[in-house]
mmCIF file of C-alpha atoms in Angstrom:
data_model
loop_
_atom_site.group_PDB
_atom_site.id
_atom_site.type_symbol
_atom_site.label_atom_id
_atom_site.label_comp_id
_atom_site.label_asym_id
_atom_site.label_seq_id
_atom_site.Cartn_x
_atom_site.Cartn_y
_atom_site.Cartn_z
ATOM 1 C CA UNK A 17 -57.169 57.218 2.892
ATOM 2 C CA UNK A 18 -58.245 56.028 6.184
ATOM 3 C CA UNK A 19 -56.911 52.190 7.127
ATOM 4 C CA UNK A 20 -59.373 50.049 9.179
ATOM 5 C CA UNK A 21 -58.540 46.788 11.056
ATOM 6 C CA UNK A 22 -61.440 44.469 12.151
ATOM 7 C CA UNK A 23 -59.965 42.198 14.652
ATOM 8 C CA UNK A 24 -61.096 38.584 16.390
ATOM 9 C CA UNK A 25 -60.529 35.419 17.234
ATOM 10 C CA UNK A 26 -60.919 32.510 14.207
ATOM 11 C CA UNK A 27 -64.549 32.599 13.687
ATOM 12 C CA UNK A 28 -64.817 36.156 15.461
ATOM 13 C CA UNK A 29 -66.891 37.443 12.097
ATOM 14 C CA UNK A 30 -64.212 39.169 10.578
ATOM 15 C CA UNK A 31 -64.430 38.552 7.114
ATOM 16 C CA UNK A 32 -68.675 38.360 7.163
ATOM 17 C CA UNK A 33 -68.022 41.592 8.658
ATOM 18 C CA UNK A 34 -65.541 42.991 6.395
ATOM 19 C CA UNK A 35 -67.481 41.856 2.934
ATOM 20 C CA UNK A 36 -70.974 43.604 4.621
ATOM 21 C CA UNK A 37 -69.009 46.891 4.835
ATOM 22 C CA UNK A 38 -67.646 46.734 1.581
ATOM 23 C CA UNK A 39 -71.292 46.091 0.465
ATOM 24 C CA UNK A 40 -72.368 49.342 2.383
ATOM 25 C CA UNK A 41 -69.942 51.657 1.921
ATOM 26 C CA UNK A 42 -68.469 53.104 -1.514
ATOM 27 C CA UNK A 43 -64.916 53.406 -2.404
ATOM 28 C CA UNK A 44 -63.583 50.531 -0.485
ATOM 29 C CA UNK A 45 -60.942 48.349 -1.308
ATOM 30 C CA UNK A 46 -60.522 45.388 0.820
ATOM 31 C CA UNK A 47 -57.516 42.702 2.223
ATOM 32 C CA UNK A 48 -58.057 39.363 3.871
ATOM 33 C CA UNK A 49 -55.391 38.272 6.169
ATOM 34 C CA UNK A 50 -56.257 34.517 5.603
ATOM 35 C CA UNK A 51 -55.523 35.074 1.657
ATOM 36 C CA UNK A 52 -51.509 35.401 2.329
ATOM 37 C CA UNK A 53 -49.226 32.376 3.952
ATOM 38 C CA UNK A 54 -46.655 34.440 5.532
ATOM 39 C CA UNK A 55 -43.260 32.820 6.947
ATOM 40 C CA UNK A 56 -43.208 32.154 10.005
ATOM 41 C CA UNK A 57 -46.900 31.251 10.434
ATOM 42 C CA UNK A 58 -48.068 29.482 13.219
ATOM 43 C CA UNK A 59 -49.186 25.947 12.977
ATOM 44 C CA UNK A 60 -49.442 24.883 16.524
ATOM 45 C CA UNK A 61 -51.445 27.871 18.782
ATOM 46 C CA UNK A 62 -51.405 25.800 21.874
ATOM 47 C CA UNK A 63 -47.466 25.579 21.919
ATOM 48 C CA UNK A 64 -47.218 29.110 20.765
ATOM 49 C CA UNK A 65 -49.456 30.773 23.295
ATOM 50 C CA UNK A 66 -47.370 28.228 26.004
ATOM 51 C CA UNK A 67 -44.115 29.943 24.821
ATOM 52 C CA UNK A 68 -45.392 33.834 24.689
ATOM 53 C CA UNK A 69 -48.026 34.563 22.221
ATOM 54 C CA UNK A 70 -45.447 36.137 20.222
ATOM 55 C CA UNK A 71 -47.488 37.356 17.315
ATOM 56 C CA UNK A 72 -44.513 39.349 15.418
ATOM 57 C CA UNK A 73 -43.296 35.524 14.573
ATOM 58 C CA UNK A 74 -45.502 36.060 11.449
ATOM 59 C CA UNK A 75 -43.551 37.630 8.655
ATOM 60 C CA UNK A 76 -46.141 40.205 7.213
ATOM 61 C CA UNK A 77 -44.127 41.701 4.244
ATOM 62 C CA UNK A 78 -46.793 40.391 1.638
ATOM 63 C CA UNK A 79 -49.619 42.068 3.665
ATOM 64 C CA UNK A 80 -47.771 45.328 4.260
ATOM 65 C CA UNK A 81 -46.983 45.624 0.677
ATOM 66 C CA UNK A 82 -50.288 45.406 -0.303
ATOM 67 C CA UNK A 83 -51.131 47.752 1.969
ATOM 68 C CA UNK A 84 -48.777 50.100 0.877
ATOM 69 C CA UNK A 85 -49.744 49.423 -2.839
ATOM 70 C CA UNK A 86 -53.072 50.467 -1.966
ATOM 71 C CA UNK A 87 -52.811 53.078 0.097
ATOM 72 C CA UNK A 88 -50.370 54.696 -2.334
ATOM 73 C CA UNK A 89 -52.253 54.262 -5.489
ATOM 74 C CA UNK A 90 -54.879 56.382 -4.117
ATOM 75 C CA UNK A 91 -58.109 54.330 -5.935
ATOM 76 C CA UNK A 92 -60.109 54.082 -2.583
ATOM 77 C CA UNK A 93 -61.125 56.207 0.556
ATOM 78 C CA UNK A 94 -61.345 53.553 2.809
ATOM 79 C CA UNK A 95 -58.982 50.616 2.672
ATOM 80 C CA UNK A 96 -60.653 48.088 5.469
ATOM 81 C CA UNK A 97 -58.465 44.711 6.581
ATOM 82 C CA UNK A 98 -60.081 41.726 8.055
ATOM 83 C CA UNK A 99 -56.913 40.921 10.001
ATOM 84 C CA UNK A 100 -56.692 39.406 13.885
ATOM 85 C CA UNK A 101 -54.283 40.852 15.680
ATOM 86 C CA UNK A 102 -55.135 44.479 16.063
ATOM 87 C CA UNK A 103 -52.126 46.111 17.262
ATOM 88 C CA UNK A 104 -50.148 43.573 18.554
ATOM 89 C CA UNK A 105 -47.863 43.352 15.426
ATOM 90 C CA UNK A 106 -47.297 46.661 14.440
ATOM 91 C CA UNK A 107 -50.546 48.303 12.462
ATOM 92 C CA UNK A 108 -53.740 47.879 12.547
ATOM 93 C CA UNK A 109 -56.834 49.598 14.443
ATOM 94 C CA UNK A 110 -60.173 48.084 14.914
ATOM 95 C CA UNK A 111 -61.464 45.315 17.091
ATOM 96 C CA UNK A 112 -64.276 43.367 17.106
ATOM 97 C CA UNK A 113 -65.209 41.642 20.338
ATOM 98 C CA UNK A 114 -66.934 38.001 19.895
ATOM 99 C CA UNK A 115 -67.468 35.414 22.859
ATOM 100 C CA UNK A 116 -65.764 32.674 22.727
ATOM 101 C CA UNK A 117 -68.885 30.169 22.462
ATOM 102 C CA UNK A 118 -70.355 31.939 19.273
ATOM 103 C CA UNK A 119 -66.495 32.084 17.570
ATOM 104 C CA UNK A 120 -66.826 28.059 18.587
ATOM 105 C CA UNK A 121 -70.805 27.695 17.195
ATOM 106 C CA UNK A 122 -69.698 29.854 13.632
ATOM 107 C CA UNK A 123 -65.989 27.870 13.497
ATOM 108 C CA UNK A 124 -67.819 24.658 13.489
ATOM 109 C CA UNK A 125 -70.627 25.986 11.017
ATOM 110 C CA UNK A 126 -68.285 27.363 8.966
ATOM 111 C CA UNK A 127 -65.893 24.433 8.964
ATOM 112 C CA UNK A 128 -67.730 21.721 10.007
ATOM 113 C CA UNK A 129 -70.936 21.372 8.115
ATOM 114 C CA UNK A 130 -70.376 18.319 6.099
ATOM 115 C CA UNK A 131 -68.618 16.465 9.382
ATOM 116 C CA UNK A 132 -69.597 13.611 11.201
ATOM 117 C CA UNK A 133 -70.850 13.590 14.801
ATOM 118 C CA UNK A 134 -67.671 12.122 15.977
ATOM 119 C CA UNK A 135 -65.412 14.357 13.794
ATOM 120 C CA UNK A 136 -67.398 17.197 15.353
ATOM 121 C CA UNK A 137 -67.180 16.108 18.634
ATOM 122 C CA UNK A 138 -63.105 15.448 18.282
ATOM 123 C CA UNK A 139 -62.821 18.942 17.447
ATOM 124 C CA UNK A 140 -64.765 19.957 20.208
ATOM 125 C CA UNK A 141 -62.054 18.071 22.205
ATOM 126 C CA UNK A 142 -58.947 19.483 20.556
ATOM 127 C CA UNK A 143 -60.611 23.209 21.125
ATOM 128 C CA UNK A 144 -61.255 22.565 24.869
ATOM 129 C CA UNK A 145 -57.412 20.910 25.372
ATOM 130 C CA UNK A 146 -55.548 23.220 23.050
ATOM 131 C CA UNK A 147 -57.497 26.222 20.951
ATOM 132 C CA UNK A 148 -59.481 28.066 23.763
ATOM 133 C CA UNK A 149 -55.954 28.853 25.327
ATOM 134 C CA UNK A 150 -54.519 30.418 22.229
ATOM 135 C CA UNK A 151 -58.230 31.722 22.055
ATOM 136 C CA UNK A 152 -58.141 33.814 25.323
ATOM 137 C CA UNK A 153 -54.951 34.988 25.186
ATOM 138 C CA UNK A 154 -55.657 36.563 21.776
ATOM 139 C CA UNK A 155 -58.468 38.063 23.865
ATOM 140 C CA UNK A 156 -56.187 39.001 26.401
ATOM 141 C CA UNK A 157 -53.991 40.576 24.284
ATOM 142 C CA UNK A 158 -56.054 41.728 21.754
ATOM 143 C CA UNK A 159 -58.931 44.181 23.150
ATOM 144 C CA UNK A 160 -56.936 46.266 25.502
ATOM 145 C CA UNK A 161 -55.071 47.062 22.305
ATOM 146 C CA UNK A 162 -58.198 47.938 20.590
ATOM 147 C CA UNK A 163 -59.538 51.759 19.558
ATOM 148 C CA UNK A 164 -63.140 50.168 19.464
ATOM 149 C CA UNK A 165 -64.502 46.969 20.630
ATOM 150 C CA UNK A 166 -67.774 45.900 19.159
ATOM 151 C CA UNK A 167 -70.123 43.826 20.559
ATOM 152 C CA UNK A 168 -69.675 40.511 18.239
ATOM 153 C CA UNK A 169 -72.952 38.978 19.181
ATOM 154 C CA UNK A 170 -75.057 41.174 17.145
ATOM 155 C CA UNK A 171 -76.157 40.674 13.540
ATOM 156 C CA UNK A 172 -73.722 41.234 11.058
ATOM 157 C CA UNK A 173 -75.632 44.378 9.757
ATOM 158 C CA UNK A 174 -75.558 46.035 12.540
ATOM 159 C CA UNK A 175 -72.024 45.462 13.824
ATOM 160 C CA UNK A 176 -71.117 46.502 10.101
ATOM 161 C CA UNK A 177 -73.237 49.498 10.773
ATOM 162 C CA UNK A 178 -71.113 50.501 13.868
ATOM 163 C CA UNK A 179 -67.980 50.296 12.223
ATOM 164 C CA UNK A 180 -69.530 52.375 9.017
ATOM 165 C CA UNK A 181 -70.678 55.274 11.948
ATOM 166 C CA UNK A 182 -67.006 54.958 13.447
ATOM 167 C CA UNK A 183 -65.399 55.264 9.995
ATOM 168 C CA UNK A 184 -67.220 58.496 8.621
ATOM 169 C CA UNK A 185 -67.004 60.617 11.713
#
């Protein structure tokens, strides 16, 4: 069984991404990092990029062990993770690449759409003063410790398609 990270920022198209794959390819099983609460989770990015964007603060035992269940239970081929930190905390192998300004335009669309114009423009703020720095150090940190960095501004389809062609050679 081959294990398959897709990697990005919040709003980076992981998880559109992962369920198109699943929808393409047979004999997939599937794992969502935002599913689990793991201890030591990070609730403030802007402090904890300021103090060393450690990302093995995250406890990832639940994860793991689902991984492991999988992986030894031998019902899939493929088992593909929608997870953001690529191999920055010990696993994981895929990366997708997404500009920051689209990961904004889909966080707000996906977040957002029943907000107010102040309550989107207040977010707006709180991105610009804290997120984007916990944003492009992910970036930083992330991609160089990539296999494969897709282009995250094409259609879902095709970025799904890319991963599909990386998976079965």
């Amino acid at each position: 069984m081959k294990v398959i990270a897709l990697a990005a920022v919040t709003a980076g198209g992981k998880t559109t991404t992962v369920n198109e794959i699943k929808k393409q390819l047979s004999n997939v099983q599937t794992l969502h990092f935002d599913d689990y609460v793991f201890e030591g989770e990070v609730d403030d990015f802007y402090q904890w990029t300021l103090d060393g964007a450690n990302y093995n603060v995250w406890n990832l035992e639940p994860l793991e062990k689902d991984i492991l269940t999988i992986k030894n239970s031998g019902i899939c081929d493929y088992l593909i993770l929608d997870y953001p930190f690529a191999y920055c905390h010990e696993q994981i192998k895929k990366y997708i690449d997404t500009p920051l300004d689209i990961a904004l335009a889909r966080w707000i669309l996906r977040d957002m759409g029943n907000a107010s114009g102040e309550e989107i423009r207040n977010h707006l703020m709180g991105y610009l003063k804290y997120a984007r720095m916990a944003f492009v150090q992910m970036q930083k940190d992330i991609l160089p410790s990539s296999d494969y960095v897709i282009d995250g501004t094409m259609s879902t389809e095709y970025i799904a398609g890319e991963i599909i062609n990386i998976i079965l050679k």
